[in-house]
XYZ file of C-alpha atoms in Angstrom:
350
model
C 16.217 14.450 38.952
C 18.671 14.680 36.144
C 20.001 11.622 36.406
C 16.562 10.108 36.260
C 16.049 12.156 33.384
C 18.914 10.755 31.178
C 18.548 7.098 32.816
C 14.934 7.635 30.999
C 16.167 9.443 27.673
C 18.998 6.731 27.159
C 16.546 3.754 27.904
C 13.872 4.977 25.730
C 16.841 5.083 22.515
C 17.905 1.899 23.735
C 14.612 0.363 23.408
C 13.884 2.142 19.951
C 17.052 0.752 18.407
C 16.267 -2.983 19.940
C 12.955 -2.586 17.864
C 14.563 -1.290 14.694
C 16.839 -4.370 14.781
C 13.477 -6.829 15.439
C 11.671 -4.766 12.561
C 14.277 -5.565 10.263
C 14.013 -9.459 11.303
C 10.438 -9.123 10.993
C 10.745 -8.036 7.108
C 12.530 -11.238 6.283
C 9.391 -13.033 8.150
C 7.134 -11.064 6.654
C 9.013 -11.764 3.086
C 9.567 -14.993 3.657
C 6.498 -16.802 5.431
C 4.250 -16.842 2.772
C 6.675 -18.465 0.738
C 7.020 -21.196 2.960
C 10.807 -20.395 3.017
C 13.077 -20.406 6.345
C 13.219 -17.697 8.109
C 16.192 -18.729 10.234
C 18.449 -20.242 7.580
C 19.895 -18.515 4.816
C 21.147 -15.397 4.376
C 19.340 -12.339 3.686
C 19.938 -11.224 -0.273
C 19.126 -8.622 -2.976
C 15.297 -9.440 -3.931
C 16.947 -8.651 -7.631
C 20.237 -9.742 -8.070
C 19.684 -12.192 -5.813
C 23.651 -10.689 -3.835
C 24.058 -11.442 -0.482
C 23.535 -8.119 1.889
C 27.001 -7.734 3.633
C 26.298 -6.925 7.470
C 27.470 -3.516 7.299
C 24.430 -2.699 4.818
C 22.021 -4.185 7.189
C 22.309 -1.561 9.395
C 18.419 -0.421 10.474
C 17.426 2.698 8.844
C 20.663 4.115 8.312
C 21.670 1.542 5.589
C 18.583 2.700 3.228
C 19.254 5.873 3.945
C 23.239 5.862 2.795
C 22.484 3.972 0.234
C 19.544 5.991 -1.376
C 17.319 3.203 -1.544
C 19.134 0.756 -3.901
C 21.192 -2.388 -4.002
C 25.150 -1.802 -3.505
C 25.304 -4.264 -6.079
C 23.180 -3.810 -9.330
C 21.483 -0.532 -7.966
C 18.069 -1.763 -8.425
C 15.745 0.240 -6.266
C 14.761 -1.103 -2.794
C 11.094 -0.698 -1.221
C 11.408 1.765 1.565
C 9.000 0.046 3.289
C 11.497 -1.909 4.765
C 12.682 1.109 6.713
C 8.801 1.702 7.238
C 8.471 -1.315 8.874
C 11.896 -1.205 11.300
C 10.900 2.358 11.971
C 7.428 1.582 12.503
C 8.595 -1.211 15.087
C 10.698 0.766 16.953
C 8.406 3.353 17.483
C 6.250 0.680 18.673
C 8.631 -1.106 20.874
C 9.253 2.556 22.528
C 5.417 3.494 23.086
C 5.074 -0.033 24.743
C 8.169 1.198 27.368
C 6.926 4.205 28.001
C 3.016 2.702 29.089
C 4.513 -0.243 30.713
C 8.115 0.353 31.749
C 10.281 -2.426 33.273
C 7.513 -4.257 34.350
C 5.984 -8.198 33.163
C 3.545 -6.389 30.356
C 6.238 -5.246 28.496
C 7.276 -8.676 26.502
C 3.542 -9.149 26.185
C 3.650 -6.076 24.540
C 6.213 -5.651 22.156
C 5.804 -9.669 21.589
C 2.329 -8.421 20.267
C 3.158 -5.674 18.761
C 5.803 -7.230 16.582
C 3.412 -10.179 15.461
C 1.099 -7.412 14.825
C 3.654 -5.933 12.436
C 4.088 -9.086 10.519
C 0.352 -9.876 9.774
C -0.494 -6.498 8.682
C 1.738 -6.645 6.183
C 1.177 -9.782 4.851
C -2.449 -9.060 5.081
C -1.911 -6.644 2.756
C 0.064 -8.522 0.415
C -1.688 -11.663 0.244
C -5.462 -11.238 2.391
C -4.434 -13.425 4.631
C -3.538 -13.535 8.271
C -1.067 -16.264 9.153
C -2.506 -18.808 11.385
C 0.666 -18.558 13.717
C 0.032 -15.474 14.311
C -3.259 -15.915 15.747
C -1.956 -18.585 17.688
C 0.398 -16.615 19.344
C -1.890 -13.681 20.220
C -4.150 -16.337 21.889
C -0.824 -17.416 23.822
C -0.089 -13.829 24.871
C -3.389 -13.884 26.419
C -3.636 -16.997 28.125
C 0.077 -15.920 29.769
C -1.093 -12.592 30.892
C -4.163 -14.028 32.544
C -1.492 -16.518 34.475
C 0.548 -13.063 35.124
C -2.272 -11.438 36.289
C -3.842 -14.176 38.846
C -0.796 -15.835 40.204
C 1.365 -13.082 40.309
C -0.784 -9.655 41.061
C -3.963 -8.892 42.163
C -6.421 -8.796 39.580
C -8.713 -5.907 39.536
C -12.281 -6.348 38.861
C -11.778 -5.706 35.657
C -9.290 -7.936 34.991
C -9.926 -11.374 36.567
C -9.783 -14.564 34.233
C -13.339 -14.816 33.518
C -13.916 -11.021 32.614
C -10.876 -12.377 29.322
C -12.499 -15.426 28.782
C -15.963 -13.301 28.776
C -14.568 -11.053 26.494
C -13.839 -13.774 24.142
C -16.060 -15.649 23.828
C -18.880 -12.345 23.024
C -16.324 -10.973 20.997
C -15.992 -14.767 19.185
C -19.808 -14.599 18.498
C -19.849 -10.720 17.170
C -17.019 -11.070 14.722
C -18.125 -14.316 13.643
C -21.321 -13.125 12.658
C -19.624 -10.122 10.489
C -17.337 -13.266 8.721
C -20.652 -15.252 7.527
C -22.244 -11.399 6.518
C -19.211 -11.064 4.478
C -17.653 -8.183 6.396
C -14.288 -10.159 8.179
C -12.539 -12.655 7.126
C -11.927 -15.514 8.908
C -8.330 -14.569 9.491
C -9.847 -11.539 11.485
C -12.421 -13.431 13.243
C -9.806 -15.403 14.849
C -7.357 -12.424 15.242
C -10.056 -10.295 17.183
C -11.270 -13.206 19.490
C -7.134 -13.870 20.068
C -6.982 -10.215 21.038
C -9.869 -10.412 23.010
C -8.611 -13.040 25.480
C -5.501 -11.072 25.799
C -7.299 -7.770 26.481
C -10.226 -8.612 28.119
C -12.437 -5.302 28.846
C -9.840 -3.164 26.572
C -10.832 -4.986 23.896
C -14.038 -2.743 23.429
C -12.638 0.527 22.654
C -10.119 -1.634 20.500
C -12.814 -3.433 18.129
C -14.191 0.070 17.500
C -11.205 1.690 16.739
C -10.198 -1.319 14.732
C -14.008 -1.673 12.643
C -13.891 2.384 12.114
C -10.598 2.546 10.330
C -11.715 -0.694 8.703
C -14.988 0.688 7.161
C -13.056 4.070 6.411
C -10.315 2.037 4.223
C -12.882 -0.030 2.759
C -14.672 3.236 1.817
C -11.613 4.889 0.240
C -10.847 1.608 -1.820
C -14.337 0.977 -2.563
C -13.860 4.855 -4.389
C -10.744 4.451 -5.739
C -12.018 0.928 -7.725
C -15.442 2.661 -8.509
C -14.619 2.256 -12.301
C -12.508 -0.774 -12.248
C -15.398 -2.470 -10.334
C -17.613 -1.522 -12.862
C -15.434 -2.409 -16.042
C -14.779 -5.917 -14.818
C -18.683 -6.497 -13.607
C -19.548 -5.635 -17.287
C -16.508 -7.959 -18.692
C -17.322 -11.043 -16.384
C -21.172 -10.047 -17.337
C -20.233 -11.024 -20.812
C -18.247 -13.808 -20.819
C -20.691 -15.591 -18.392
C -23.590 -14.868 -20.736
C -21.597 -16.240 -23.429
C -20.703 -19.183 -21.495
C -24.081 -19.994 -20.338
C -25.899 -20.418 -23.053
C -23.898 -23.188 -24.123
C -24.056 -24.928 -20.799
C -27.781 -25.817 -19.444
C -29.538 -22.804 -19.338
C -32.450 -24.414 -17.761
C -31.009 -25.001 -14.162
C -30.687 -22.819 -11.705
C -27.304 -22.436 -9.924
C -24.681 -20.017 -8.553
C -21.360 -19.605 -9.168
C -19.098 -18.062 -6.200
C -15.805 -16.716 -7.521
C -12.471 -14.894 -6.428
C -9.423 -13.399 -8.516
C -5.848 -13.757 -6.177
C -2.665 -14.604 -7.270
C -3.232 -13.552 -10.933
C -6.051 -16.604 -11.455
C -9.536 -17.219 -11.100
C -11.337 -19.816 -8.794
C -14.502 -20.560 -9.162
C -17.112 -23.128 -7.410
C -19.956 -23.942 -8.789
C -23.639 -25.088 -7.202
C -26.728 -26.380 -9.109
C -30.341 -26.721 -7.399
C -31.606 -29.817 -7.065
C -35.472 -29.110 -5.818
C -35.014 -27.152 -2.848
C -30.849 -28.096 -1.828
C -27.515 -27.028 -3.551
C -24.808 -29.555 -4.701
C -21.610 -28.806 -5.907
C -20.632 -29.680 -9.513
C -18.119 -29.725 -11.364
C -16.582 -26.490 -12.492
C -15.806 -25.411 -16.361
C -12.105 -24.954 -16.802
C -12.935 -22.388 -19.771
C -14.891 -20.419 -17.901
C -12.411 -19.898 -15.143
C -9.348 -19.061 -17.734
C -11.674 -16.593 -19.549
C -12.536 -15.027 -16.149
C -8.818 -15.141 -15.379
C -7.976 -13.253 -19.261
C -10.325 -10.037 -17.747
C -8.514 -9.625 -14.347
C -5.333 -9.972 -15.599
C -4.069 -6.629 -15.883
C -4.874 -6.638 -11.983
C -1.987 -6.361 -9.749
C -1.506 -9.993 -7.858
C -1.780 -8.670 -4.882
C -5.488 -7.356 -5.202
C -8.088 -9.727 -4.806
C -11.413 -9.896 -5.963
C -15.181 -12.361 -5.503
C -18.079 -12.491 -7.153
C -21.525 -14.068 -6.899
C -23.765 -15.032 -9.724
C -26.808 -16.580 -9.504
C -29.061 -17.933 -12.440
C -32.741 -18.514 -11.956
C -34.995 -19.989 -14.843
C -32.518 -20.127 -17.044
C -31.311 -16.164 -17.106
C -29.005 -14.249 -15.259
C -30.488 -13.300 -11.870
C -27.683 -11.692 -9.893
C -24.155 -10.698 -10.443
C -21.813 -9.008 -7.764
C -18.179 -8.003 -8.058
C -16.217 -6.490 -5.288
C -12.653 -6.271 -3.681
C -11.712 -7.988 -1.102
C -10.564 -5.396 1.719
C -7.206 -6.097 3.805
C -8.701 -5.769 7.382
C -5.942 -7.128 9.448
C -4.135 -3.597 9.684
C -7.305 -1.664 10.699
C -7.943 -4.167 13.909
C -4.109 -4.238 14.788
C -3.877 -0.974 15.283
C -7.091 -0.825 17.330
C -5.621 -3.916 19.589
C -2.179 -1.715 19.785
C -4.550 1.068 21.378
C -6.256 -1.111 23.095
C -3.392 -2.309 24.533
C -1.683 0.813 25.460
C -4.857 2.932 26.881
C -7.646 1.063 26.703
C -8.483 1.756 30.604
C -7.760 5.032 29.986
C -10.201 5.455 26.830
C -12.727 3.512 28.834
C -12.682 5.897 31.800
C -12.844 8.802 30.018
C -15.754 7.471 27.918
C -17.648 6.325 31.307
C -17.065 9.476 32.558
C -19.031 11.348 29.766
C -21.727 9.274 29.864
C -22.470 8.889 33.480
């Protein structure tokens, strides 16, 4: 029994320093991707200084740590979310072991889990979820239905067409929130991914995930209360201004965002009972981009305004809300006990 014991205990550190190592080659993906840079070639470097990072300071964890959180070099100060995320990934690496042990699920798992990882954090960085990540998770799914019917006997739960099922409801559900406005299409195609690889689990997943997801969007929606209502009354202006200068006869609506430090904005103008797209104003978009731009990049923001006989109907302002880490960490429960969440569930309310 001892020996089982320590066999267990020295598998289980094992396991959480192979997914400290993969978290801190899933920073440099998660740095790099969206910059369209390699994530194979070239060397990682000081984000600052621009120094390369000898090996011995690449050391998971430990490296932050002895270094108190700055460059060797010029000392500037380095994001301990790095460690976050190499910690975070080893924790998650080690959770997967212990459900799943030595058996086929466990590189589905920690495969997911890691892509998982990378999304969420670019998600929050940028509001998008990388389409190769979705890809991937679809991939995942389509291999563990393989696993499951050529190499195991599927329970009723989880024979091909209960995934496939699974999809394609949770395809129509989440697609319906994306046209209401309340996913993006990133997470549309991230939860209907998840879905094929989950199939049943994916219920008490989507919960968990849309909870936490409406919680964070509640506790943003707070904390920009009176931003939200400073820039409505800023873009309220300059539109006004604009606008009388520029047809105020016709009815049309503009639809806006604010990311990467600039404006967008797309313009329609009804033409009897149908929209067409027309051109946009160039100086309306740069004086829209002068109020956000003591934003932080990395927030994003839309708006809607509508005209109708030639005033100012409607106006809406709101920020954009980073889903993708709310619904990964549902999928990672999902993943890990969503039998086990169902059962108990079932067994309450039969």
């Amino acid at each position: 029994m001892t020996g089982v014991i320590a066999y267990d205990v020295v598998m289980c550190i094992i396991v959480f320093i192979f997914g400290t190592v993969i978290g801190s080659f899933l920073n440099v993906v998660i740095y790099r991707t969206p910059l369209h840079m390699s994530i194979v070639t070239g060397p990682s470097h000081c984000t600052t200084c621009g120094t390369r990072i000898k090996p011995y300071d690449l050391v998971p964890i430990i490296s932050w740590c002895l270094l108190g959180g700055k460059c060797r070099a010029c000392k500037a100060k380095i994001s301990a979310r790095y460690t976050i995320v190499e910690a975070l990934t080893g924790v998650l690496f080690l959770l997967a072991y212990i459900r799943f042990s030595l058996s086929l699920m466990l590189p589905i798992a920690i495969i997911l889990f890691g892509v998982l990882v990378v999304l969420s954090f670019i998600d929050l960085d940028h509001m998008q979820i990388p389409y190769w990540c979705t890809v991937t998770v679809a991939v995942l799914g389509v291999i563990n239905i393989l696993l499951n019917n050529l190499l195991d006997t599927p329970s009723q739960s989880n024979v091909w067409w209960v995934h496939l099922l699974a999809a394609l409801i949770c395809a129509v559900i989440t697609g319906l929130l994306a046209l209401l406005g309340g996913l993006g299409g990133g997470d549309f195609q991230l939860m209907t991914a998840a879905a094929l690889l989950l199939g049943i689990q994916i219920v008490p997943a989507a919960f968990i995930g849309i909870i936490l997801g409406a919680i964070y969007g509640i506790i943003v929606k707070i904390r920009t209360k009176n931003t939200v209502k400073e820039k409505t009354a800023a873009v309220t202006d300059a539109f006004l201004n604009w606008f009388e200068e520029h047809e105020p006869e016709t009815d049309k609506i503009i639809m806006g965002e604010y990311e990467e430090g600039k404006c967008r904005l797309t313009q329609y103008v009804f033409k009897g009972k149908s929209l067409e797209e027309a051109e946009t104003d160039k100086a309306l978009e740069e004086s829209f981009t002068e109020i956000f731009s003591d934003i932080p990049h990395n927030n994003e923001y839309i708006f809607r305004i509508a005209t109708k006989d030639g005033t100012l109907d409607k106006l809406r302002l709101q920020r954009r809300i980073a889903f993708g880490p709310a619904l990964s960490v549902g999928i990672v429960i999902g993943m890990l006990y969503g039998y086990q969440i169902l059962s108990v569930w079932l067994n309450i309310t039969m």
